[in-house]
CSV table of C-alpha atoms in Angstrom, one decimal:
chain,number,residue,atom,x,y,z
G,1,UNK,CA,103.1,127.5,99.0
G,2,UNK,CA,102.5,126.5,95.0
G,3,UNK,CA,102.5,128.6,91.8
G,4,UNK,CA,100.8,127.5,88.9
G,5,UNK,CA,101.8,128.6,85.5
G,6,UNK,CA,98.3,129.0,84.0
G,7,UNK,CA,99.7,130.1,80.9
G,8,UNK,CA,103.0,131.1,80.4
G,9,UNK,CA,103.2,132.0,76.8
G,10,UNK,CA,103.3,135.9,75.4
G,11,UNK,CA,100.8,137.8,73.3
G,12,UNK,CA,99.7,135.6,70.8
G,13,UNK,CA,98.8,132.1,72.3
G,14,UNK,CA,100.3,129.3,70.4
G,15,UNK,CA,98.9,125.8,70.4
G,16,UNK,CA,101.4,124.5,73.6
G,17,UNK,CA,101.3,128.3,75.1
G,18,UNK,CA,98.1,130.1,76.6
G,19,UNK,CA,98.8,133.8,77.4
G,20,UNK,CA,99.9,134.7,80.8
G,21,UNK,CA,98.4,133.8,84.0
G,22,UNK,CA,99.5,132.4,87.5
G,23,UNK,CA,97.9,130.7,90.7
G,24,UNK,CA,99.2,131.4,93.7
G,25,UNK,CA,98.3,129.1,96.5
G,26,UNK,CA,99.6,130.6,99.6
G,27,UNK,CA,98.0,129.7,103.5
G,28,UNK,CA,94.7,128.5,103.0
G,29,UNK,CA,93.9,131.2,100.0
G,30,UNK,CA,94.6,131.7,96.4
G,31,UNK,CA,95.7,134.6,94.4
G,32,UNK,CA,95.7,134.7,90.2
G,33,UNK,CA,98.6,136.8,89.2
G,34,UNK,CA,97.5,138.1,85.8
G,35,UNK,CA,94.3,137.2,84.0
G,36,UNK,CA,94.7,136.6,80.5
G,37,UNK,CA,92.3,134.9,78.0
G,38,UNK,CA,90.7,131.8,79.6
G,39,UNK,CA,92.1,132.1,82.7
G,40,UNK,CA,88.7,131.5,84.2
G,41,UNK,CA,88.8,127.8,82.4
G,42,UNK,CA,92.1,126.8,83.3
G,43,UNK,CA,91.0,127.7,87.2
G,44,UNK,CA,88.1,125.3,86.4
G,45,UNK,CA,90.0,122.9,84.9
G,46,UNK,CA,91.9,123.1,88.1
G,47,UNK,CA,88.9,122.3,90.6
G,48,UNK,CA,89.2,125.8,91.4
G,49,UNK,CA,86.3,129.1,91.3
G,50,UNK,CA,86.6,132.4,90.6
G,51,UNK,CA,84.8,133.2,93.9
G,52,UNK,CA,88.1,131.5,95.9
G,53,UNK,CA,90.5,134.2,94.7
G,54,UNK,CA,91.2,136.2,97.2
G,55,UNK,CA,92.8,138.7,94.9
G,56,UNK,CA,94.2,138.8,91.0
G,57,UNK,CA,96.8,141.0,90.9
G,58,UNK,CA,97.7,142.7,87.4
G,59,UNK,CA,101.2,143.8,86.5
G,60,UNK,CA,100.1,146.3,83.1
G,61,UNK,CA,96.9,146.6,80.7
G,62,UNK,CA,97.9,144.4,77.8
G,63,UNK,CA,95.5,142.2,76.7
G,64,UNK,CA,97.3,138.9,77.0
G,65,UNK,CA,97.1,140.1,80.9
G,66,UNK,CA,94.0,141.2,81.2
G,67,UNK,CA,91.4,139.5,78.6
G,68,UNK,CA,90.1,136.9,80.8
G,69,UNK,CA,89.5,139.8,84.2
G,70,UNK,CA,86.3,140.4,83.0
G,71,UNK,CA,85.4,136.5,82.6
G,72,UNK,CA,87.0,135.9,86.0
G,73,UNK,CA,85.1,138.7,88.0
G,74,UNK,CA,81.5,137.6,86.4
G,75,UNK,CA,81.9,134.4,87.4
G,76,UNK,CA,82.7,135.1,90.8
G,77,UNK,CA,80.1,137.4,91.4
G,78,UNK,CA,77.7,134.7,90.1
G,79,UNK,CA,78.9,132.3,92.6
G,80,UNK,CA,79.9,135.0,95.4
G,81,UNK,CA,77.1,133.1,97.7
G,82,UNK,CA,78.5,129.9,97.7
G,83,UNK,CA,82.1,131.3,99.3
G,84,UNK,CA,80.4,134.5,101.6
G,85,UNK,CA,83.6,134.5,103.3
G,86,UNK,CA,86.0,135.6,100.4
G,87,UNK,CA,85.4,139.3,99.2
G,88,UNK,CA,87.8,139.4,96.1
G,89,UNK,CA,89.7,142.1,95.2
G,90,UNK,CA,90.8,143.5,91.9
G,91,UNK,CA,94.0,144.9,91.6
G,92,UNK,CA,94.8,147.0,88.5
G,93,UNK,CA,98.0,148.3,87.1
G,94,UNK,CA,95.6,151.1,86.1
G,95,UNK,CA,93.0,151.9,87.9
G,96,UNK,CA,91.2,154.0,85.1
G,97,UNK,CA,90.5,150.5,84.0
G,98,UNK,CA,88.4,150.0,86.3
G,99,UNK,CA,84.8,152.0,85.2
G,100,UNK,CA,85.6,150.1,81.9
G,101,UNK,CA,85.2,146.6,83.3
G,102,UNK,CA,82.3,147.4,85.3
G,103,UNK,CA,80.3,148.8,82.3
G,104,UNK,CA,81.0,146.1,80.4
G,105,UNK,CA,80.5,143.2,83.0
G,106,UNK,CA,76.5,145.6,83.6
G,107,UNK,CA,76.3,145.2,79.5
G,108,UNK,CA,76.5,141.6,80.0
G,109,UNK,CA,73.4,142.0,81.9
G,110,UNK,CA,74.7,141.7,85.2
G,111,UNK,CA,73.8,143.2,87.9
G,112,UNK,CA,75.8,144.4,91.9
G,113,UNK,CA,78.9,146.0,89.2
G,114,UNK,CA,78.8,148.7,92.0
G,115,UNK,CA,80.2,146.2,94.4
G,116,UNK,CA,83.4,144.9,92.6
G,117,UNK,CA,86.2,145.7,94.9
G,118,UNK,CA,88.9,147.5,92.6
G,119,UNK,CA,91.8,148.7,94.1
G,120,UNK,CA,95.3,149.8,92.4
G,121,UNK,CA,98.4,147.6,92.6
G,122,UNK,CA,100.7,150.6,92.7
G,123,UNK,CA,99.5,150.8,96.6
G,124,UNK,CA,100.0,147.3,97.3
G,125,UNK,CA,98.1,144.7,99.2
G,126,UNK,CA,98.1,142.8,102.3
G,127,UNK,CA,95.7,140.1,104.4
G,128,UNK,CA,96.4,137.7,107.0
G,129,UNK,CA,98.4,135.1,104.4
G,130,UNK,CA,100.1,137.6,102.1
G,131,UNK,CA,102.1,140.4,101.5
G,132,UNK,CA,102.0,142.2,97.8
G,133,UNK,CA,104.2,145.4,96.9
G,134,UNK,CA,105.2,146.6,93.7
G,135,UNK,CA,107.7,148.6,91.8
G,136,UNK,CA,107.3,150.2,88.4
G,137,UNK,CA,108.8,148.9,85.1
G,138,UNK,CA,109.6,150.7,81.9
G,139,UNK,CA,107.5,148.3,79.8
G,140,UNK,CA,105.1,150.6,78.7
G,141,UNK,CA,106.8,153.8,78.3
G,142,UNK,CA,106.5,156.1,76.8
G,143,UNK,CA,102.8,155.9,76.2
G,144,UNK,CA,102.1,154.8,80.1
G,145,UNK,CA,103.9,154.5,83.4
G,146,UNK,CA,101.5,151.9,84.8
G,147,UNK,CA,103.3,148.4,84.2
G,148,UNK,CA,104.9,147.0,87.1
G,149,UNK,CA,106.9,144.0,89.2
G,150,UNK,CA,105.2,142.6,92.0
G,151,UNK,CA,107.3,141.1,95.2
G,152,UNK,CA,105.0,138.8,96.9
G,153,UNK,CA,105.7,137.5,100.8
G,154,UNK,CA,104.0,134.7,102.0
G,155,UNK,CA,104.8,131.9,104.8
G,156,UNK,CA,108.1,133.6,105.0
G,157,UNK,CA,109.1,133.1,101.9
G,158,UNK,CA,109.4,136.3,98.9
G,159,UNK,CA,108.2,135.6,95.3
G,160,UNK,CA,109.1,138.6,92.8
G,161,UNK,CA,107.0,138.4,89.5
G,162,UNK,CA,109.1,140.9,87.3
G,163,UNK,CA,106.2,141.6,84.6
G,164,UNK,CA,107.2,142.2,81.1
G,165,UNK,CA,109.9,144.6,80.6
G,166,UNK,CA,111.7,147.0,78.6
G,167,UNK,CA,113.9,145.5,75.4
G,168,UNK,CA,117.1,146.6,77.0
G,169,UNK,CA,115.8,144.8,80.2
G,170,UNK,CA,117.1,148.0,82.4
G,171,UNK,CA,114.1,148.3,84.5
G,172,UNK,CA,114.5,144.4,85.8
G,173,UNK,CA,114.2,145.7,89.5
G,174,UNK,CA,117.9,143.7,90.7
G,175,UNK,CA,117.4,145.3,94.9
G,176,UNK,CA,113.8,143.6,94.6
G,177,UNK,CA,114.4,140.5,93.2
G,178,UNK,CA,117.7,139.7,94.9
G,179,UNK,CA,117.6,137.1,98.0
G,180,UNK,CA,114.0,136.0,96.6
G,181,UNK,CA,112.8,131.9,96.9
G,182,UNK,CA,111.6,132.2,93.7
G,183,UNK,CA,112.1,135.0,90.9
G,184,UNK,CA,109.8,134.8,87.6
G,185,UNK,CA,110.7,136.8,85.1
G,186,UNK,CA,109.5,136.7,81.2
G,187,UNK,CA,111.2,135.9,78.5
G,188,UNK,CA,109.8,138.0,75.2
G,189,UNK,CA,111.2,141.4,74.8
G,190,UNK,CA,114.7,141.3,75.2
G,191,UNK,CA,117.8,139.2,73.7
G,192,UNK,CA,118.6,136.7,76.5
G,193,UNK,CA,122.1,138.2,76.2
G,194,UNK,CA,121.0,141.7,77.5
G,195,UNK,CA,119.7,140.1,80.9
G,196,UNK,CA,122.5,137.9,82.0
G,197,UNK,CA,124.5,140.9,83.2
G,198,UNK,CA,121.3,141.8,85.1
G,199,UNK,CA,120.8,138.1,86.5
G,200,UNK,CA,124.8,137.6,87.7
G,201,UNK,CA,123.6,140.0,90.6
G,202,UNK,CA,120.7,138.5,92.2
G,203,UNK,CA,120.7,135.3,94.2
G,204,UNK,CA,117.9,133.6,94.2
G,205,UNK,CA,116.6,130.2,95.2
G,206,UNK,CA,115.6,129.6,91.2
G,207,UNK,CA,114.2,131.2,88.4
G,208,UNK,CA,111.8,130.4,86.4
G,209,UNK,CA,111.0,132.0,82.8
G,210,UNK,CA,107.6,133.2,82.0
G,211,UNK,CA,105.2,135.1,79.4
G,212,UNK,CA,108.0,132.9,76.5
G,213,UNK,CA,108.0,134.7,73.6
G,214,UNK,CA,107.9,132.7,70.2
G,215,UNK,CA,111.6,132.6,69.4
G,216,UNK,CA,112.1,131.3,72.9
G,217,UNK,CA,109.6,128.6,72.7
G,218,UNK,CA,111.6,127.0,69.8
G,219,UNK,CA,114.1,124.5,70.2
G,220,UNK,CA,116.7,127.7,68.8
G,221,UNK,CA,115.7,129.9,72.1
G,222,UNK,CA,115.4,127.1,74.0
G,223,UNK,CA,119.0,125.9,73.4
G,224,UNK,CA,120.5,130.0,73.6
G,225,UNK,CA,118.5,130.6,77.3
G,226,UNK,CA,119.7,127.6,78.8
G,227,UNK,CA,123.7,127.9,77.1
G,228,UNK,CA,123.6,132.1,78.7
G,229,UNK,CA,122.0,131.1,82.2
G,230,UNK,CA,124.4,128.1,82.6
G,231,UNK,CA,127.1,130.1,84.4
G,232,UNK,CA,124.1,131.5,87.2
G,233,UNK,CA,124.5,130.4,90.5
G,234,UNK,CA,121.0,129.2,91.2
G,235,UNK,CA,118.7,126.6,89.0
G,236,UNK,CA,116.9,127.9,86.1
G,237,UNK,CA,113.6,126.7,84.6
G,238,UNK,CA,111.8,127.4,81.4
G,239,UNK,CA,108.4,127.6,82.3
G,240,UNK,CA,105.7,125.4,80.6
G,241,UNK,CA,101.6,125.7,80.5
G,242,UNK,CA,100.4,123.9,84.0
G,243,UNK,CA,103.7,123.7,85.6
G,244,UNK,CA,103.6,123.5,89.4
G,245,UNK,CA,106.1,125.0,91.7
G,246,UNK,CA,106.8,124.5,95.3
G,247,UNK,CA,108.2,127.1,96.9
């Protein structure tokens, strides 16, 4: 099993950092967690079509999650014939989203909207490969409810993808992430400080940072996230664009 880190920057790309998105490669199938601008590209530049996704799972509605979905769904209804035996689905942290894209995919002059498969990523997700639950985070609040972790089991291993969290970083989901392979978590909306209380009670086989935040893609936040996770008893990584994984 391999995740790709798409893009692994926050809400403004910079030139080294797309926004975020993730491949999962799991069995014979692949999963995009997140769908931020370009995503569709970079799965192209990776040899790889939007009509092989099995699913795209999205944690919350912001755009530098969800700006490339519409990109990525039109393309693989385009070329929908040439893989008859995947039917993606569409997860959504909101599932109100979901007459939006359609519309605006039919404005595009496309045509079959009515046979998107949308489904909400509160209920979770399984197939013959994977297993995909998820748990609510604060991120959004108080405007919305709908932002959430995902825990991911696959060829008996468990992923947890925290999705972007509150500034306090009291909704990281410590029950869900503990014993995990691998845990991602991001690193924008919080002081690294406030999490390593949170991090000392998870083990995990590593961590990897995500969705890096500006401060933390200089050498200043570099140098502070790597001094505050030394003491954690499991490897940490600060994620880069087109990193690969093994898990």
């Amino acid at each position: 099993m391999k995740l790709t880190l798409l893009g692994c920057g926050h809400g403004t790309a910079t030139p080294d950092f797309a926004s975020t998105s993730m491949l999962l490669e799991a069995g014979n199938k692949n999963y995009l967690i997140d769908a931020a601008d370009g995503a569709a590209h970079r799965l192209i530049k990776k040899g790889l079509d939007s009509a092989q996704l099995a699913a795209v799972m999205i944690t919350h509605t912001h755009l530098d999650h969800t700006a490339g979905l519409p990109e990525v769904i039109r393309l693989g209804m385009k070329n929908r014939k040439s893989y008859p035996e995947i039917d993606s689905t569409y997860l959504l942290a909101d599932i109100a989203c979901a007459d939006i894209i359609r519309s605006w995919i039919a404005l595009n002059c496309y045509k079959g909207t009515e046979n998107i498969r949308f489904a909400s990523v509160d209920e979770g997700y399984a197939d013959d490969v994977l297993k995909m639950r998820s748990v609510r985070t604060g991120h959004l609040m108080p405007v919305s409810d709908k932002s959430f972790s995902l825990i991911v089991e696959a060829e008996n291993k468990k992923i947890f993808f925290s999705g972007d969290l509150r500034a306090d970083f009291s909704d990281f989901a410590v029950a869900e992430a503990d014993g995990s392979d691998l845990a991602v978590v991001e690193l924008t909306h919080y002081p690294i400080a406030k999490a390593i209380p949170f991090l000392e009670k998870i083990k995990v086989g590593k961590l990897v940072f995500n969705h890096r935040g500006g401060f933390y893609q200089q050498e200043e936040g570099i140098a502070a996230t790597l001094e505050a996770c030394a003491k954690l008893p499991y490897p940490v990584i600060l994620g880069t664009d087109g990193m690969e994984i093994e898990i």
